[in-house]
PDB file of C-alpha atoms in Angstrom:
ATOM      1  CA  UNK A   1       0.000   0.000   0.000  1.00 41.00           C
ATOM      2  CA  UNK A   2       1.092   3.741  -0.903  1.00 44.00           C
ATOM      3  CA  UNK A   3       2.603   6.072   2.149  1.00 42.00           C
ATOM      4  CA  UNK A   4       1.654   9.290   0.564  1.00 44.00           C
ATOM      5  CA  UNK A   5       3.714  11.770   2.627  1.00 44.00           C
ATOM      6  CA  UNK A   6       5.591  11.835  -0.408  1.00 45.00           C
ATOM      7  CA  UNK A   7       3.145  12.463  -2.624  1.00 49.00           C
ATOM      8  CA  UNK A   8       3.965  16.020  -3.984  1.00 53.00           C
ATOM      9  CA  UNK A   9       8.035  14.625  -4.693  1.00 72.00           C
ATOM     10  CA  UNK A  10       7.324  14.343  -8.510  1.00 74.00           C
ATOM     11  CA  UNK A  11       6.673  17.488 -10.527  1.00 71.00           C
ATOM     12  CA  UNK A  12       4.419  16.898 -13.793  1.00 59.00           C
ATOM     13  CA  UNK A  13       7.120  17.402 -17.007  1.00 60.00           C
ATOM     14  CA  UNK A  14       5.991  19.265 -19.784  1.00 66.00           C
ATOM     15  CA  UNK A  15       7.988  17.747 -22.517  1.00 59.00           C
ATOM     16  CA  UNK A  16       6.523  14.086 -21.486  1.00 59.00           C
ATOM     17  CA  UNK A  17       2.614  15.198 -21.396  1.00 56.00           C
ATOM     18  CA  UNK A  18       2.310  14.469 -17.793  1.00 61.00           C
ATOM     19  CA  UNK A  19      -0.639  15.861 -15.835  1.00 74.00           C
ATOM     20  CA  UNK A  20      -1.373  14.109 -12.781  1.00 77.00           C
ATOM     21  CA  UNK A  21      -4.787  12.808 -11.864  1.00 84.00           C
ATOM     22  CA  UNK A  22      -5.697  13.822  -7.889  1.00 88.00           C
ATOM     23  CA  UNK A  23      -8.944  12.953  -7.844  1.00 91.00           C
ATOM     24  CA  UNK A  24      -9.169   9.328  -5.979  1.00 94.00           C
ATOM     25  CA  UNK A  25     -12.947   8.857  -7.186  1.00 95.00           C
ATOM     26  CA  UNK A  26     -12.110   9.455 -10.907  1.00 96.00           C
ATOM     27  CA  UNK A  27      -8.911   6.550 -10.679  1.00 96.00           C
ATOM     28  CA  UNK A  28     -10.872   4.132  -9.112  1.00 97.00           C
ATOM     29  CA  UNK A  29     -13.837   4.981 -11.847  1.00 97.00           C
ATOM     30  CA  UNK A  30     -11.170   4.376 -14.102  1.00 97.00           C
ATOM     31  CA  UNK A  31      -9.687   1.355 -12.723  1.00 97.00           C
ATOM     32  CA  UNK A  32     -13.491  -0.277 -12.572  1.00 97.00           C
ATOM     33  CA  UNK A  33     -13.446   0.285 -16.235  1.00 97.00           C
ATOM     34  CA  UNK A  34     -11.770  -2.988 -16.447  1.00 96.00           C
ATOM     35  CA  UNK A  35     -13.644  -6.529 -17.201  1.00 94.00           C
ATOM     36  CA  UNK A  36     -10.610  -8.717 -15.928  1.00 94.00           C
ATOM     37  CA  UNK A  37     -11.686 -11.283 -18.263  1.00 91.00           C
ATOM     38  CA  UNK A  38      -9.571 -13.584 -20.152  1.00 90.00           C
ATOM     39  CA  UNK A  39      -6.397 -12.528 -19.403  1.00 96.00           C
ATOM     40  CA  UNK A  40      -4.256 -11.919 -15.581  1.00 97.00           C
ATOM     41  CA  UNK A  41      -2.389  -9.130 -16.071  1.00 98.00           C
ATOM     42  CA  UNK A  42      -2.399  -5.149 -17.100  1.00 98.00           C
ATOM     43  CA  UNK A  43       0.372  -2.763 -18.060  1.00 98.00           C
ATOM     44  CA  UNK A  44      -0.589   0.499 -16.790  1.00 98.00           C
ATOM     45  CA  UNK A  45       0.948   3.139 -19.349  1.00 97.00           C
ATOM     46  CA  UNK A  46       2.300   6.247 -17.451  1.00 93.00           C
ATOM     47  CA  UNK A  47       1.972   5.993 -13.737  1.00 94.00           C
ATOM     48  CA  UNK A  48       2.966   9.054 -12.430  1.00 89.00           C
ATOM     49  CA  UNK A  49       2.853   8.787  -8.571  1.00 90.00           C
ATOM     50  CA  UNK A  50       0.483   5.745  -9.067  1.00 92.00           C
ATOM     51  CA  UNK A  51      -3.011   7.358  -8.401  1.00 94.00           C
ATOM     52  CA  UNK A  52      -4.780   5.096 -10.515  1.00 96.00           C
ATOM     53  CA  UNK A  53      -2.399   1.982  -9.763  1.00 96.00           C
ATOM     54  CA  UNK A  54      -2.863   1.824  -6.216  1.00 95.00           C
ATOM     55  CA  UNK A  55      -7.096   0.664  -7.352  1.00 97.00           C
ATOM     56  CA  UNK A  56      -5.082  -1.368  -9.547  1.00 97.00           C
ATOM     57  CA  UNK A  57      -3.350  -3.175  -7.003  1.00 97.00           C
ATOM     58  CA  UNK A  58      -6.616  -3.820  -4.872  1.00 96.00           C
ATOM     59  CA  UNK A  59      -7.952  -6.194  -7.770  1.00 96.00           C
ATOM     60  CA  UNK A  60      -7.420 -10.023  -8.520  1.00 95.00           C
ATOM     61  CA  UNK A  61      -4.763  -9.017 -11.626  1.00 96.00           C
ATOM     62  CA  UNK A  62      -1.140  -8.932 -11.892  1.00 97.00           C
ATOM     63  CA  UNK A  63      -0.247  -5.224 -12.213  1.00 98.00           C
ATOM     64  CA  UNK A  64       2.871  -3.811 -14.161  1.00 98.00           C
ATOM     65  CA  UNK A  65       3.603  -0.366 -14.876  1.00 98.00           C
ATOM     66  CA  UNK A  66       6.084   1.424 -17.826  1.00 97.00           C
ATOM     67  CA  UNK A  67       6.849   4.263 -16.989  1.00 94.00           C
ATOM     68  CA  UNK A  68      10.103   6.484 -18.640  1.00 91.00           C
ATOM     69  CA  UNK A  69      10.143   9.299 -16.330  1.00 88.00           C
ATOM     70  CA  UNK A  70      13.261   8.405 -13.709  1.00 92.00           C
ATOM     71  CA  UNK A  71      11.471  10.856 -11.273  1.00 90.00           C
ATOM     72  CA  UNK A  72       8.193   8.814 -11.323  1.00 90.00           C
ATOM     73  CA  UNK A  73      10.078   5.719 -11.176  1.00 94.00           C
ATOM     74  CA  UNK A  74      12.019   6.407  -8.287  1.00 93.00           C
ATOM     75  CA  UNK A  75       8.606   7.535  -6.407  1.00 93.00           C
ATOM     76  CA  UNK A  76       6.847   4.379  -7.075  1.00 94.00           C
ATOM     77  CA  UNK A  77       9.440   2.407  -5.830  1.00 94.00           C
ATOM     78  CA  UNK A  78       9.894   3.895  -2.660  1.00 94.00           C
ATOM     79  CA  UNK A  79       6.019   4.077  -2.119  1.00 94.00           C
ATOM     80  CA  UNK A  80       4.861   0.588  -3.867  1.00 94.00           C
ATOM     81  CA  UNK A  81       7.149  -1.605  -2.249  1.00 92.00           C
ATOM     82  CA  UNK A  82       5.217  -4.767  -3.689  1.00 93.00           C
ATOM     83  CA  UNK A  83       4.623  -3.107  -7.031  1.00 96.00           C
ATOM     84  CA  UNK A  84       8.576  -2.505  -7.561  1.00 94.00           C
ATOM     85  CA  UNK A  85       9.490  -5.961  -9.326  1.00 96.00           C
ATOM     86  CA  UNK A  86       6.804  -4.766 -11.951  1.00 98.00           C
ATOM     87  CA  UNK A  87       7.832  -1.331 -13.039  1.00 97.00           C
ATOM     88  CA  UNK A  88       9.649  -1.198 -16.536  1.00 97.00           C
ATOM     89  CA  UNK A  89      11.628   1.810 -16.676  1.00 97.00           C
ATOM     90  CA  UNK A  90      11.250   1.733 -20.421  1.00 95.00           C
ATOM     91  CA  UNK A  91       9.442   3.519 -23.160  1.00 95.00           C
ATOM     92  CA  UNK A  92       6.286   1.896 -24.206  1.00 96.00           C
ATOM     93  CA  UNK A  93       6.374   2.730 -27.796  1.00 96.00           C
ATOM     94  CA  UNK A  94       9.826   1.526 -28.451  1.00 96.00           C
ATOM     95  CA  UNK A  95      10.020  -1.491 -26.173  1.00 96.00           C
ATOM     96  CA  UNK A  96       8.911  -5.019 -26.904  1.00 96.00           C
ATOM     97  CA  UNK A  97       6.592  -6.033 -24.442  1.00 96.00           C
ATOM     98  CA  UNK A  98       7.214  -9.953 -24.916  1.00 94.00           C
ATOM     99  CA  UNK A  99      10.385  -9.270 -22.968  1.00 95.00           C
ATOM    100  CA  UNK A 100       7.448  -9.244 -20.172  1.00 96.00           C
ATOM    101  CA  UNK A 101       4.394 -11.012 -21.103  1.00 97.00           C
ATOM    102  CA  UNK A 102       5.654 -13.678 -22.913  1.00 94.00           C
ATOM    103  CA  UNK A 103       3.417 -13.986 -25.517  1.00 93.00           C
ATOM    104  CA  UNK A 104       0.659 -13.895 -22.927  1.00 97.00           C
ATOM    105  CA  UNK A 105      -2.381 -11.931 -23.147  1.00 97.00           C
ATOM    106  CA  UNK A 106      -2.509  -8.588 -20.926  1.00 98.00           C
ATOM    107  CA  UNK A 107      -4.800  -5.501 -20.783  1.00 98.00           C
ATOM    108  CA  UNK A 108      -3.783  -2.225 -21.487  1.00 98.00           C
ATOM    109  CA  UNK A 109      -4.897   0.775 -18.700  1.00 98.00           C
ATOM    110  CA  UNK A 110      -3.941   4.212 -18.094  1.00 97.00           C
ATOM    111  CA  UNK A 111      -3.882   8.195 -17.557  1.00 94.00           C
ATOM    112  CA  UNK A 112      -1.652   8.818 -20.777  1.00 93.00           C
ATOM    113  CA  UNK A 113      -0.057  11.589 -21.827  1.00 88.00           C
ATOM    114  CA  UNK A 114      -1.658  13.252 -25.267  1.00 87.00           C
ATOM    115  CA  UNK A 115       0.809  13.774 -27.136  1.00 88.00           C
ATOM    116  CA  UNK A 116       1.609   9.565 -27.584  1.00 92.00           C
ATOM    117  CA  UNK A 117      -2.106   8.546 -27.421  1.00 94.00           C
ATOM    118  CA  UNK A 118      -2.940   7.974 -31.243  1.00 95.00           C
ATOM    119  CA  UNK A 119       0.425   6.467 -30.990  1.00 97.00           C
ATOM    120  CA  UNK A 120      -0.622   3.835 -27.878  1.00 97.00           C
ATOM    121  CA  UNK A 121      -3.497   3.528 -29.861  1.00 98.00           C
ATOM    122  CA  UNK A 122      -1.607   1.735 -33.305  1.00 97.00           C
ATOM    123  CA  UNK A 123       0.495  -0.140 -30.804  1.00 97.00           C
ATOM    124  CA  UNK A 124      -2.108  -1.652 -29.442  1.00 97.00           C
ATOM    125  CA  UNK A 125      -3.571  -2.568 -32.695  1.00 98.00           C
ATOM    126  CA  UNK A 126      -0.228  -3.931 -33.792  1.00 97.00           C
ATOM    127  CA  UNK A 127      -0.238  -6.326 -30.617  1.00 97.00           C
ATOM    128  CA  UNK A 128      -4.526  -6.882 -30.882  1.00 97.00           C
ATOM    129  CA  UNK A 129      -3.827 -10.868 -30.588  1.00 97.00           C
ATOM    130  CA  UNK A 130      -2.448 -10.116 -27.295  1.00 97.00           C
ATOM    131  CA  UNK A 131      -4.650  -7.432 -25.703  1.00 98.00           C
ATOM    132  CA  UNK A 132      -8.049  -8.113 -25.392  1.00 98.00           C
ATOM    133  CA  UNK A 133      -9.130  -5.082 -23.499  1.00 98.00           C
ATOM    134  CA  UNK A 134      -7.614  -1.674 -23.286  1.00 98.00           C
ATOM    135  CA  UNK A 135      -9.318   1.530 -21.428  1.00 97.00           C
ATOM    136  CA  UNK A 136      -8.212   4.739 -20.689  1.00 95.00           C
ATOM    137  CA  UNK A 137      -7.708   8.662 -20.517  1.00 96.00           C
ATOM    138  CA  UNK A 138      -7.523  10.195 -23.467  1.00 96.00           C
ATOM    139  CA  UNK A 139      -7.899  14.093 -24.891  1.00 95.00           C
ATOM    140  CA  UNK A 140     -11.766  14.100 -24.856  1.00 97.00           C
ATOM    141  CA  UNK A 141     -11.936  15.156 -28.715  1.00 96.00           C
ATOM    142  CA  UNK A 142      -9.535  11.955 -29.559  1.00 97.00           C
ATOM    143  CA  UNK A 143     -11.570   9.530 -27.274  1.00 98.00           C
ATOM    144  CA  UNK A 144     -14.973  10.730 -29.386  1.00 97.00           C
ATOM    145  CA  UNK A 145     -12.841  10.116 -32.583  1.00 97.00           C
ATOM    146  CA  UNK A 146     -11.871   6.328 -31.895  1.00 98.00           C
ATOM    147  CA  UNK A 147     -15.198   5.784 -30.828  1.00 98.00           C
ATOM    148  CA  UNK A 148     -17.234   7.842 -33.233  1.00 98.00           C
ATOM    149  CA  UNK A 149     -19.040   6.141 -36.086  1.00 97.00           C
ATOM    150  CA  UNK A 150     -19.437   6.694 -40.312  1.00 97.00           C
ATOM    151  CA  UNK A 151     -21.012  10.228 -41.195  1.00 94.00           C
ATOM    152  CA  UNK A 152     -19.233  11.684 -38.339  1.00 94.00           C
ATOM    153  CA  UNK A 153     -17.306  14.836 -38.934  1.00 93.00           C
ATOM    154  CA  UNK A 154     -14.320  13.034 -36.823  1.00 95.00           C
ATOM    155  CA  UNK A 155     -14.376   9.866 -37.427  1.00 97.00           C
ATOM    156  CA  UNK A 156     -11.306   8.718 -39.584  1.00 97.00           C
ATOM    157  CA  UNK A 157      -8.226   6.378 -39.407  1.00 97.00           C
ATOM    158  CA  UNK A 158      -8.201   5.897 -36.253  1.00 97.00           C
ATOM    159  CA  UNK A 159     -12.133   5.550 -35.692  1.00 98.00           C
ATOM    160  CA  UNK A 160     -12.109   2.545 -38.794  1.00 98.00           C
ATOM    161  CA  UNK A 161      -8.805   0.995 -37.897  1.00 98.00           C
ATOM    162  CA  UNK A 162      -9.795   0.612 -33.926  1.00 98.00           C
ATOM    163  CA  UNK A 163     -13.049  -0.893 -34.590  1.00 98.00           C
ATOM    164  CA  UNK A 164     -12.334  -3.201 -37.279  1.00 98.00           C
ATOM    165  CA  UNK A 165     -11.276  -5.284 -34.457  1.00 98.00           C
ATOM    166  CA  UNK A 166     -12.694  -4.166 -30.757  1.00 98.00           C
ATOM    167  CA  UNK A 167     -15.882  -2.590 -29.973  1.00 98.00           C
ATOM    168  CA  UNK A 168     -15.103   0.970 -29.066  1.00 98.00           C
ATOM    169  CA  UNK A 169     -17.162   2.892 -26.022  1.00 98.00           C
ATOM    170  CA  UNK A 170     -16.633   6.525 -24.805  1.00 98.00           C
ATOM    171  CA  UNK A 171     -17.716   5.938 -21.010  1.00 98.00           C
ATOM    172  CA  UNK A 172     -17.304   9.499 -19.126  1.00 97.00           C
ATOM    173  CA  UNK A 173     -15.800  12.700 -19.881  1.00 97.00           C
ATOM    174  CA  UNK A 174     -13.011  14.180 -16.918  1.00 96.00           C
ATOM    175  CA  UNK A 175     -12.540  18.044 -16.569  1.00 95.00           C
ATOM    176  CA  UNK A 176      -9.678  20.101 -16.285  1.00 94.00           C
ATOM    177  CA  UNK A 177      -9.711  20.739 -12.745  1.00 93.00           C
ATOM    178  CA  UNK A 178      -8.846  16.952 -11.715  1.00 92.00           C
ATOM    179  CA  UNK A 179      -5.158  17.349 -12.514  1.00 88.00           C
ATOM    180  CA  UNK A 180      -1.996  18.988 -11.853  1.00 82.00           C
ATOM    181  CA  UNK A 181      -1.970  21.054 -13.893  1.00 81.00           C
ATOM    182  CA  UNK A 182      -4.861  21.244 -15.668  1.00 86.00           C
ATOM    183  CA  UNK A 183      -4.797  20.418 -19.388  1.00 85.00           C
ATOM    184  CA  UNK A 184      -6.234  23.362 -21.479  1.00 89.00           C
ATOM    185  CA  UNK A 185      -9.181  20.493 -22.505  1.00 92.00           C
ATOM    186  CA  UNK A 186     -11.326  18.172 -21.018  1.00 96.00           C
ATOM    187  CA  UNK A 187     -10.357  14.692 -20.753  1.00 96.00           C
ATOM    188  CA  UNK A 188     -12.392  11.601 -22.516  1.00 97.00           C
ATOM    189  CA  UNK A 189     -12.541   7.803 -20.901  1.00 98.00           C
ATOM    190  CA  UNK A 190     -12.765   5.275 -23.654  1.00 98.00           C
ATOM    191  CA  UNK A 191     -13.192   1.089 -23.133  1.00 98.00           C
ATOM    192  CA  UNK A 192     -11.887  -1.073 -26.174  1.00 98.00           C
ATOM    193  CA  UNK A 193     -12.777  -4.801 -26.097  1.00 98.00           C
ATOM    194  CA  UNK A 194     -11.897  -6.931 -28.670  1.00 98.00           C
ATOM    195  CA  UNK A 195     -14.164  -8.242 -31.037  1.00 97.00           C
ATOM    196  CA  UNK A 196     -15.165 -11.949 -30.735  1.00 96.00           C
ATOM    197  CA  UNK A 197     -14.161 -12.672 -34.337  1.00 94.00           C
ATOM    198  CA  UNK A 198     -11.582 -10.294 -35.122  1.00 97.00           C
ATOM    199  CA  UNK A 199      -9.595 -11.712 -37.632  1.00 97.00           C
ATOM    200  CA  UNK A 200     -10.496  -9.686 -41.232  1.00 98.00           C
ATOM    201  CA  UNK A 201     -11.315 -11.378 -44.164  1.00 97.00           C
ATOM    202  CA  UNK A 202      -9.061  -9.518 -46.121  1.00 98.00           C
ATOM    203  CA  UNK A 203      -5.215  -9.115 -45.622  1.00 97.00           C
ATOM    204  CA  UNK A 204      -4.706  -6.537 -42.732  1.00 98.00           C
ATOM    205  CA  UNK A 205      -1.532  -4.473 -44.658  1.00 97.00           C
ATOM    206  CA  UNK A 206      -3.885  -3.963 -46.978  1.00 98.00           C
ATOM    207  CA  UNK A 207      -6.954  -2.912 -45.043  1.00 98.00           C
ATOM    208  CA  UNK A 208      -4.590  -0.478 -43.391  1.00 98.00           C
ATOM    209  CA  UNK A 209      -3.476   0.689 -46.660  1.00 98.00           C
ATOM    210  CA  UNK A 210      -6.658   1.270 -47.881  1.00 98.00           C
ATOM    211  CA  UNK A 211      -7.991   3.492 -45.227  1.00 98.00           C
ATOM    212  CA  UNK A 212      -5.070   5.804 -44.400  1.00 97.00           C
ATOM    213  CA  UNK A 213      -4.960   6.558 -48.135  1.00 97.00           C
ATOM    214  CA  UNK A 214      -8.934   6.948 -48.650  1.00 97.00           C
ATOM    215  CA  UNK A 215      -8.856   9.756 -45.227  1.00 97.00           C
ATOM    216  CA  UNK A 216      -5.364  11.509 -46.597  1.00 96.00           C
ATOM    217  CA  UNK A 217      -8.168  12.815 -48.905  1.00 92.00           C
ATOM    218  CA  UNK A 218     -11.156  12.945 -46.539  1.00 90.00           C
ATOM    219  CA  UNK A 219     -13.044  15.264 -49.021  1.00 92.00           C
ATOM    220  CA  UNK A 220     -12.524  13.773 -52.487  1.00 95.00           C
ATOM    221  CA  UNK A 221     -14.647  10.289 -53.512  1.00 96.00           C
ATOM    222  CA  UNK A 222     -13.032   6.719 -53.182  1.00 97.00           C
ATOM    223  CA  UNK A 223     -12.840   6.775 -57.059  1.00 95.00           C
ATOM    224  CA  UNK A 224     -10.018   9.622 -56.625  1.00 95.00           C
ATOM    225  CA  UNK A 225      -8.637   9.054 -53.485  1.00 96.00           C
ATOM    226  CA  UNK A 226      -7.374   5.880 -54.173  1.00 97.00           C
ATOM    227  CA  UNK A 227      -5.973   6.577 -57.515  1.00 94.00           C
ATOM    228  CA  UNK A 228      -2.409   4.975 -56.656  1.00 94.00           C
ATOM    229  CA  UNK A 229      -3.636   1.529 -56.125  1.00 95.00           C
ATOM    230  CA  UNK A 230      -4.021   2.013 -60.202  1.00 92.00           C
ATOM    231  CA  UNK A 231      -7.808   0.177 -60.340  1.00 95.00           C
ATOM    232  CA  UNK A 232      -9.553  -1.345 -63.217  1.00 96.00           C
ATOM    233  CA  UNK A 233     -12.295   0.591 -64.800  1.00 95.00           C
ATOM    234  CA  UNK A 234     -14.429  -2.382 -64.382  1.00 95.00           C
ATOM    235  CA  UNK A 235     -14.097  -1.714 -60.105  1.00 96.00           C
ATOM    236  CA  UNK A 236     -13.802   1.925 -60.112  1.00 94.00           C
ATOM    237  CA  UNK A 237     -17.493   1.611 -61.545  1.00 95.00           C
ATOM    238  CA  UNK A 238     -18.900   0.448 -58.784  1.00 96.00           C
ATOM    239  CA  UNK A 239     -21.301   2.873 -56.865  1.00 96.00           C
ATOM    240  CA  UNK A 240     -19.137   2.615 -53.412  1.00 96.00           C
ATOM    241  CA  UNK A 241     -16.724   4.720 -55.240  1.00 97.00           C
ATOM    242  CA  UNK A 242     -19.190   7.471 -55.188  1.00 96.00           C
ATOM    243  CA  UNK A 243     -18.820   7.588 -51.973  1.00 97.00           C
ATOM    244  CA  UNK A 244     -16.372   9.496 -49.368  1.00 97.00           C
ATOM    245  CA  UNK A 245     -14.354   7.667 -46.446  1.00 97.00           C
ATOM    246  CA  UNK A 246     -16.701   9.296 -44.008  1.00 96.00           C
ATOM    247  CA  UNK A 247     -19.552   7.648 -45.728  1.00 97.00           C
ATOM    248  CA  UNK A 248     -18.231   4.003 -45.257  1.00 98.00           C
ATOM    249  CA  UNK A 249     -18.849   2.141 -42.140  1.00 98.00           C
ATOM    250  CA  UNK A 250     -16.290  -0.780 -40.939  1.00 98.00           C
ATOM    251  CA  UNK A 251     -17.575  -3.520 -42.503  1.00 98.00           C
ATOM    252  CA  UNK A 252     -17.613  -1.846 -46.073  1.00 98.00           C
ATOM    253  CA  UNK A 253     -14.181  -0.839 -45.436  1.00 98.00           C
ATOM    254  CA  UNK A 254     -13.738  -4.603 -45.108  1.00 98.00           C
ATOM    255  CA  UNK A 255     -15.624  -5.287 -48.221  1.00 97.00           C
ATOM    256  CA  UNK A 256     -13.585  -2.588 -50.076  1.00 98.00           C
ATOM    257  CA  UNK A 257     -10.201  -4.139 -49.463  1.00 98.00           C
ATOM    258  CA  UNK A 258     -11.714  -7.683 -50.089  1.00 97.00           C
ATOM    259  CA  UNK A 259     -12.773  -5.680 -53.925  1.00 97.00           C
ATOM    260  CA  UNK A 260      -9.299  -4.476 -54.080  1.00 97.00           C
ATOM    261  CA  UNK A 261      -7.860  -7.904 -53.243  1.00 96.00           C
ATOM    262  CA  UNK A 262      -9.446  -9.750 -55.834  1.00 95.00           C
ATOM    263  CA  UNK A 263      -9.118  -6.678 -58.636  1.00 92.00           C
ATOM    264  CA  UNK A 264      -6.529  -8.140 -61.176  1.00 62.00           C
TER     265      UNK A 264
END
């Protein structure tokens, strides 16, 4: 369990994004978010002085924490005595998490900073066989973008690409005045669960291909958005390229790439 006399030690760095959660009811709200199904452990991204971990640690799960501020590090050790064995002092973007897990599946949790949290976000799809569930605190207006739907004015990439393979919810939205210091926006919790079935139909590479290049031109119809993947007339004359990337829901996104696939 945390001694908190220490609490105020670790001062919130700028150039890493940090701003520190202090509100107890919103961590454990957070750290409920969590099914604990099929899997035993979490990697909490971004610690900090462990607000949300210390719910974390309460719950039948193996907790680990990354964490690549030294400062924050050094804190958790000296008030998570049990926790210590489990802190990577590594960056979560650049290290491999196998080195860890094992191959085993985990859950993904945490408070993270904004300007990595697309970034988390294609990790996590990158490592989807291994994470079934993922929830967190995002910049409110990126949380309603992975989670928003087609005809949206923000849904995109990172909307279609997300929920091509978990079920995206936007649970609660977190103001300012909850952290030290307070971001200039409000903050968005999202859950991600992963889809039953989530293996595509269609090769993934190219389903990925497919929709960054068709949002690079969010404005223009499929027809002349993807002009590089050099179509046959034949396909270009069917009616879904009429349409614009906002237009298309997951599953034709899915059918689109399977059209592309078998164009010759």
């Amino acid at each position: 369990m945390a001694n908190n006399s220490n609490r105020h030690q670790v001062k919130a760095k700028k150039y890493l994004g940090q701003h520190f959660l202090n509100d107890e009811t919103v961590a454990e709200k957070i750290a409920d978010t969590l099914a604990l199904k099929d899997y035993k452990n979490v990697l909490e991204i971004g610690p900090g002085m462990g607000v949300l971990t210390k719910y974390l640690l309460k719950k039948d799960i193996t907790t680990y924490v990354i964490e690549i501020d030294t400062e924050s590090v050094e804190y958790l050790q000296a008030n998570y005595l049990n926790l210590a064995p489990r802190i990577i002092e590594k960056d979560f973007l650049k290290y491999d998490l196998n080195d860890v897990f094992n191959q085993e599946p985990f859950a993904i949790i945490g408070n993270f900073p904004y300007n990595i949290s697309t970034q988390i976000v294609f990790k996590t799809l990158e490592m989807r066989d291994q994470i079934p569930e993922f929830s967190g605190m995002f910049q409110k207006e990126v949380a309603q973008r992975i989670c928003s739907k087609a005809g949206s004015k923000v849904y995109g990439i990172l909307s279609v690409l997300t929920q091509a393979y978990y079920d995206a919810e936007y649970l609660f939205t977190v103001p300012p005045d909850v952290f030290n210091p307070p971001p200039k926006v409000e903050s968005g919790v999202l859950r991600l669960i992963r889809k039953k079935n989530y293996a595509l139909p269609c090769d993934d590479a190219l389903f990925f291909r497919v929709v960054k290049t068709a949002f690079q031109q969010r404005r223009k119809t499929l027809r002349n958005s993807l002009k590089t993947f050099d179509l046959s007339d034949n396909l270009k004359a069917n009616v879904i390229f009429d349409k614009r990337p906002e237009q298309l829901a997951v599953q034709e996104f899915i059918e689109l790439t399977q059209l592309i696939e078998k164009d010759t």
